[in-house]
Amino acid sequence: MSFYPLAFAALLLMLRSRVRRLTATTWLDCLITGLTAAAFAAVLALGALVRAADGSVAVVVASVAYPVADLFLLGLLSGALVVIGRGAGAGWWWLAGGVALFVVTDTVYAYQVVHGIYTVGGPLDVAWSGAFVCLGLAACQPTRGGMTSRVEGRMALLVPAGCTLAAVGLLFWGYLGDGDPVAGGLALAAVLAALARTGFTFRDVRALADSRRQARTDELTGLPNRRSVFEALEAADERLAAGAAVTVLVLDLDRFKEINDSLGHAVGDALLRQVGPRLHRELRTEDFLARLGGDEFVVLCADLDGADAVTMATRLRAQLQQPFRIGGMSLTIDASVGVAVGPEHSTTAEELLQLADLAMYSAKAGRSGVAVYDDARDGSGRHRLEAVEQLRAGITGGQLLLHYQPKLALATGEVDGVEALVRWQHPTRGLLFPDAFIDLAESAGLMSRLTTAVVDMALAQCRAWADDGSLLTVSVNVSPSNLVDEEFPDEVAGALHRHGLPAAALVLEVTESILMEDRERAVRVLSRLRETGVGVSIDDYGTGYSSLAYLAALPVTELKLDRVFVGAMTGSSRAASIVTSTLQLAHALDLTLVAEGAEDQATVDALATLGCDIVQGYHLSRPLPADQLWSWLQDRKPSEVPFPS
């Protein structure tokens, strides 16, 4: 009999290793399943066995102890399998099979003992041996790792509910006839445990509802939050698809930042808490009010046309214009409201929210209080949002192209490098030059991604040229976001390794203004780039801050003199002096000087006479696609090199 407490302890330890936490509901699930199984076992054999037993109490207890203990063990196993689920593994099922065989064999054994018909060495001994073989096979199964997450949703209630129905059915059957009292008692215990389980379930459901409500509610104001807004927009899309009208109003409090700065955030928070009740006074029951964030609120209305929406917006502003009483103070604020009506302005609710936001900014800029979206007035903002998404798709979708402008080394007359200049092959607008999308990329936070893509494309082309027998250095312009990104040097090193190029094949061009925005971090990033062997060029030199202090400290290899000075040097002595002094400074610092904007032979001759290192400009070649540049390089003859005459 000592097998059973040890087996119980072992099963509990096994269950504990598979379940994160043995909660009250877990114990109740085990209890319900075990009691139901025991109740049916009592109906089938155990109850009759107890009634048939005679003799002393010790004889009866000894005869039924094995099957009773087996039933409790089987109940624990059944409950454990319910908790663990289908991922229990073969070991658990072999255990369950072995214990089930014990239940049958021990019940038959007890019956035979009570009736005096048991014989040693009979079929029961073989059945017991089979049960122990099942336990041995369970021990031979590989242990399945990992913890089992708690079962959620309908599956968590399926087995307890089934057991409860079975137990109730058993009680009903006993009520109709002479039911077994042992089975009835076990079934009643199973039903009571199921009722307790139901209580825990209701508690969990209430806690889940509270957590979901908190996830969709703004903590400060108690209004629906941004997540709820987008859920409401999805429902509004269905109404728009059915042809119904949907109106979106975006409200922004005027001068709220002044209140926060002058009176403190506590006063600002108290004011925001009073906004919701004020606005609700003018809204219908079916209207949806939420806080977008900060001092912005949104209202979604159905079945309102443009005129009615303006009327509602005016009433909402009037409510907010009434004085707010906060801690003995009287505060007066105003609001700007933007209105967008669907399907007139858009057939999607999310875009209506964007358009209402644009109209709100127009109302704030024009101090008109309320503004309905107007494509002629606000369309540029709308189209900008579309352009940002198009550019994002263009970067990832292979719409970027590179043109290359050659750089001529005056000392040798050879083209040993190119500058990569990005173009955007827009699907509807055609080939766009950088001035059409660089500012958009900067403001939308896409510049870092754009630069990374350009570097990779330029190095891939450089590799292709090297494979064809011409290793050219390639220069790429770097954005401010790259220079403050501590991971950018690793990305560059990875791209060089991926394309099998030496670091000296790449020159990164940065502007002076970039270096002044976050000088310490920029110097740190540039220093790491130089440690890998990548060249660093100061682009548009002479038009920015041109501080000699930072020039001496920066890890640069090249100065690129702006075309403003290069183009004017043959007709202006001052411009020529600037070029001369810059060239002397670069050479004194052991830097290469690149003169861009060489548009004629006279300028090239003058630069060569001064000792300039590299020239770049339309006189040599305009930027060309990679295949055209390669043809241009192949067709050039030494005699055709623009060189001082």
Short mmCIF file of N, CA and C in Angstrom, two decimals, residues 28-34 36-37 75 77-86 151 153-167 190 194 197:
data_model
loop_
_atom_site.label_atom_id
_atom_site.label_comp_id
_atom_site.label_asym_id
_atom_site.label_seq_id
_atom_site.Cartn_x
_atom_site.Cartn_y
_atom_site.Cartn_z
N LEU A 28 -9.30 22.19 -8.69
CA LEU A 28 -10.72 21.85 -8.83
C LEU A 28 -10.96 21.03 -10.09
N ASP A 29 -10.26 21.37 -11.20
CA ASP A 29 -10.40 20.58 -12.42
C ASP A 29 -9.98 19.13 -12.17
N CYS A 30 -8.87 18.95 -11.45
CA CYS A 30 -8.43 17.60 -11.11
C CYS A 30 -9.47 16.88 -10.25
N LEU A 31 -9.99 17.60 -9.25
CA LEU A 31 -10.95 17.00 -8.32
C LEU A 31 -12.24 16.61 -9.03
N ILE A 32 -12.75 17.50 -9.90
CA ILE A 32 -14.00 17.21 -10.62
C ILE A 32 -13.82 15.98 -11.50
N THR A 33 -12.73 15.93 -12.25
CA THR A 33 -12.50 14.80 -13.14
C THR A 33 -12.34 13.51 -12.36
N GLY A 34 -11.56 13.56 -11.29
CA GLY A 34 -11.34 12.35 -10.49
C GLY A 34 -12.60 11.86 -9.81
N THR A 36 -15.70 12.35 -10.77
CA THR A 36 -16.62 11.80 -11.78
C THR A 36 -16.18 10.40 -12.20
N ALA A 37 -14.89 10.22 -12.42
CA ALA A 37 -14.40 8.89 -12.79
C ALA A 37 -14.66 7.88 -11.67
N GLY A 75 -7.98 9.31 -10.78
CA GLY A 75 -8.59 10.65 -10.78
C GLY A 75 -7.55 11.75 -10.89
N LEU A 77 -4.57 11.45 -12.21
CA LEU A 77 -4.02 11.40 -13.56
C LEU A 77 -4.97 12.02 -14.58
N SER A 78 -6.26 11.74 -14.43
CA SER A 78 -7.24 12.32 -15.36
C SER A 78 -7.24 13.83 -15.27
N GLY A 79 -7.23 14.33 -14.04
CA GLY A 79 -7.20 15.79 -13.88
C GLY A 79 -5.94 16.40 -14.44
N ALA A 80 -4.79 15.71 -14.24
CA ALA A 80 -3.53 16.23 -14.76
C ALA A 80 -3.55 16.29 -16.29
N LEU A 81 -4.10 15.24 -16.92
CA LEU A 81 -4.17 15.23 -18.37
C LEU A 81 -5.09 16.32 -18.89
N VAL A 82 -6.13 16.64 -18.15
CA VAL A 82 -7.01 17.73 -18.54
C VAL A 82 -6.26 19.06 -18.50
N VAL A 83 -5.46 19.25 -17.45
CA VAL A 83 -4.73 20.52 -17.29
C VAL A 83 -3.63 20.65 -18.35
N ILE A 84 -2.88 19.54 -18.57
CA ILE A 84 -1.75 19.62 -19.49
C ILE A 84 -2.23 19.65 -20.94
N GLY A 85 -3.28 18.86 -21.25
CA GLY A 85 -3.83 18.89 -22.60
C GLY A 85 -3.11 17.93 -23.53
N ARG A 86 -3.26 18.22 -24.84
CA ARG A 86 -2.72 17.32 -25.86
C ARG A 86 -1.20 17.27 -25.86
N VAL A 151 -4.81 26.98 -19.75
CA VAL A 151 -5.79 26.92 -20.82
C VAL A 151 -6.80 28.05 -20.63
N GLY A 153 -10.26 30.39 -22.33
CA GLY A 153 -11.43 30.36 -23.20
C GLY A 153 -12.30 29.15 -22.98
N ARG A 154 -12.95 28.68 -24.05
CA ARG A 154 -13.93 27.61 -23.96
C ARG A 154 -13.29 26.29 -23.53
N MET A 155 -12.04 26.03 -23.98
CA MET A 155 -11.41 24.76 -23.66
C MET A 155 -11.21 24.60 -22.16
N ALA A 156 -11.04 25.73 -21.43
CA ALA A 156 -10.84 25.65 -19.99
C ALA A 156 -12.08 25.13 -19.28
N LEU A 157 -13.26 25.29 -19.87
CA LEU A 157 -14.51 24.88 -19.23
C LEU A 157 -15.06 23.59 -19.82
N LEU A 158 -14.48 23.07 -20.90
CA LEU A 158 -15.07 21.95 -21.61
C LEU A 158 -15.11 20.69 -20.74
N VAL A 159 -13.97 20.29 -20.19
CA VAL A 159 -13.93 19.05 -19.40
C VAL A 159 -14.71 19.20 -18.10
N PRO A 160 -14.53 20.28 -17.29
CA PRO A 160 -15.36 20.41 -16.08
C PRO A 160 -16.85 20.40 -16.39
N ALA A 161 -17.25 21.05 -17.47
CA ALA A 161 -18.67 21.07 -17.80
C ALA A 161 -19.15 19.67 -18.19
N GLY A 162 -18.36 18.92 -18.97
CA GLY A 162 -18.74 17.56 -19.33
C GLY A 162 -18.84 16.65 -18.12
N CYS A 163 -17.87 16.79 -17.21
CA CYS A 163 -17.92 15.97 -16.00
C CYS A 163 -19.14 16.32 -15.15
N THR A 164 -19.48 17.60 -15.07
CA THR A 164 -20.64 18.01 -14.29
C THR A 164 -21.92 17.42 -14.85
N LEU A 165 -22.06 17.50 -16.17
CA LEU A 165 -23.26 16.93 -16.80
C LEU A 165 -23.33 15.42 -16.56
N ALA A 166 -22.18 14.73 -16.66
CA ALA A 166 -22.17 13.29 -16.41
C ALA A 166 -22.56 12.99 -14.97
N ALA A 167 -22.04 13.79 -14.02
CA ALA A 167 -22.37 13.56 -12.61
C ALA A 167 -23.84 13.82 -12.33
N ALA A 190 -18.70 15.77 -6.97
CA ALA A 190 -18.24 16.31 -8.24
C ALA A 190 -19.04 17.55 -8.63
N ALA A 194 -17.75 21.36 -9.07
CA ALA A 194 -17.99 22.10 -10.31
C ALA A 194 -18.60 23.46 -10.03
N ARG A 197 -15.88 25.58 -9.01
CA ARG A 197 -15.12 25.95 -10.21
C ARG A 197 -15.81 27.06 -10.99
#
